[in-house]
Amino acid sequence: MPAVAVVTLVIATVIIAAAALGLARVIGHLKAVAGTLDAVIGGVRAVADRTSTVPTVVPSVNASLKPVRDFCETI
């Protein structure tokens, strides 16, 4: 095999290895980002649960205030 062919194969191998290493690093960064996004999504869900809409609580509040309303109507 001519020396030029060997040099070409070596250079191609180095380029492919560098590309593979770069892609492996990108995969690692994407996994880290995915983990961070999972944590953020969990936090957003917790905030959404704690700030749920008021209409789910209004009927029980109205029921608790019914005696007060009835008393105020008698005045």
Coordinates of C-alpha atoms in Angstrom, one line a residue:
M1 CA 0.0 0.0 0.0
P2 CA 1.5 3.4 -0.9
A3 CA 2.5 5.8 1.8
V4 CA -0.1 8.4 0.7
A5 CA -2.9 5.9 1.2
V6 CA -1.7 5.1 4.7
V7 CA -1.4 8.8 5.6
T8 CA -4.9 9.4 4.2
L9 CA -6.3 6.5 6.3
V10 CA -4.6 7.8 9.4
I11 CA -5.9 11.4 8.9
A12 CA -9.4 10.1 8.2
T13 CA -9.2 8.0 11.4
V14 CA -8.1 11.0 13.4
I15 CA -10.9 13.1 12.0
I16 CA -13.6 10.5 12.7
A17 CA -12.2 9.9 16.2
A18 CA -12.4 13.7 16.9
A19 CA -16.0 13.8 15.6
A20 CA -16.9 10.9 17.7
L21 CA -15.4 12.5 20.8
G22 CA -17.3 15.7 20.1
L23 CA -20.5 13.9 19.6
A24 CA -20.0 12.0 22.9
R25 CA -19.5 15.3 24.7
V26 CA -22.6 16.7 23.2
I27 CA -24.6 13.6 24.3
G28 CA -23.2 14.1 27.9
H29 CA -24.3 17.8 27.8
L30 CA -27.7 16.9 26.5
K31 CA -28.2 14.3 29.3
A32 CA -27.3 17.0 31.9
V33 CA -29.7 19.4 30.3
A34 CA -32.4 16.8 30.4
G35 CA -31.8 16.2 34.1
T36 CA -32.0 19.9 34.8
L37 CA -35.2 20.2 32.8
D38 CA -36.8 17.3 34.7
A39 CA -36.0 19.1 38.0
V40 CA -37.5 22.4 36.6
I41 CA -40.6 20.6 35.4
G42 CA -41.0 19.1 38.9
G43 CA -40.7 22.6 40.4
V44 CA -43.2 24.1 38.0
R45 CA -45.7 21.3 38.9
A46 CA -45.2 22.0 42.6
V47 CA -45.9 25.7 42.1
A48 CA -48.9 24.9 39.9
D49 CA -50.3 22.7 42.6
R50 CA -49.8 25.3 45.3
T51 CA -51.4 28.0 43.2
S52 CA -54.4 26.1 42.0
T53 CA -57.4 28.2 41.1
V54 CA -59.6 29.6 43.8
P55 CA -63.0 28.1 42.6
T56 CA -62.1 24.7 44.1
V57 CA -62.1 26.3 47.6
V58 CA -65.0 28.8 47.2
P59 CA -67.8 26.3 47.9
S60 CA -66.3 25.3 51.2
V61 CA -65.7 28.9 52.2
N62 CA -69.2 29.9 51.3
A63 CA -70.5 27.0 53.4
S64 CA -68.4 28.1 56.4
L65 CA -69.7 31.7 56.0
K66 CA -73.4 30.8 55.7
P67 CA -74.2 31.3 59.4
V68 CA -72.6 34.8 59.2
R69 CA -74.6 35.6 56.1
D70 CA -77.8 34.5 57.7
F71 CA -77.1 36.6 60.8
C72 CA -76.4 39.6 58.7
E73 CA -79.7 39.2 56.8
T74 CA -81.6 39.3 60.1
I75 CA -80.2 42.7 61.0

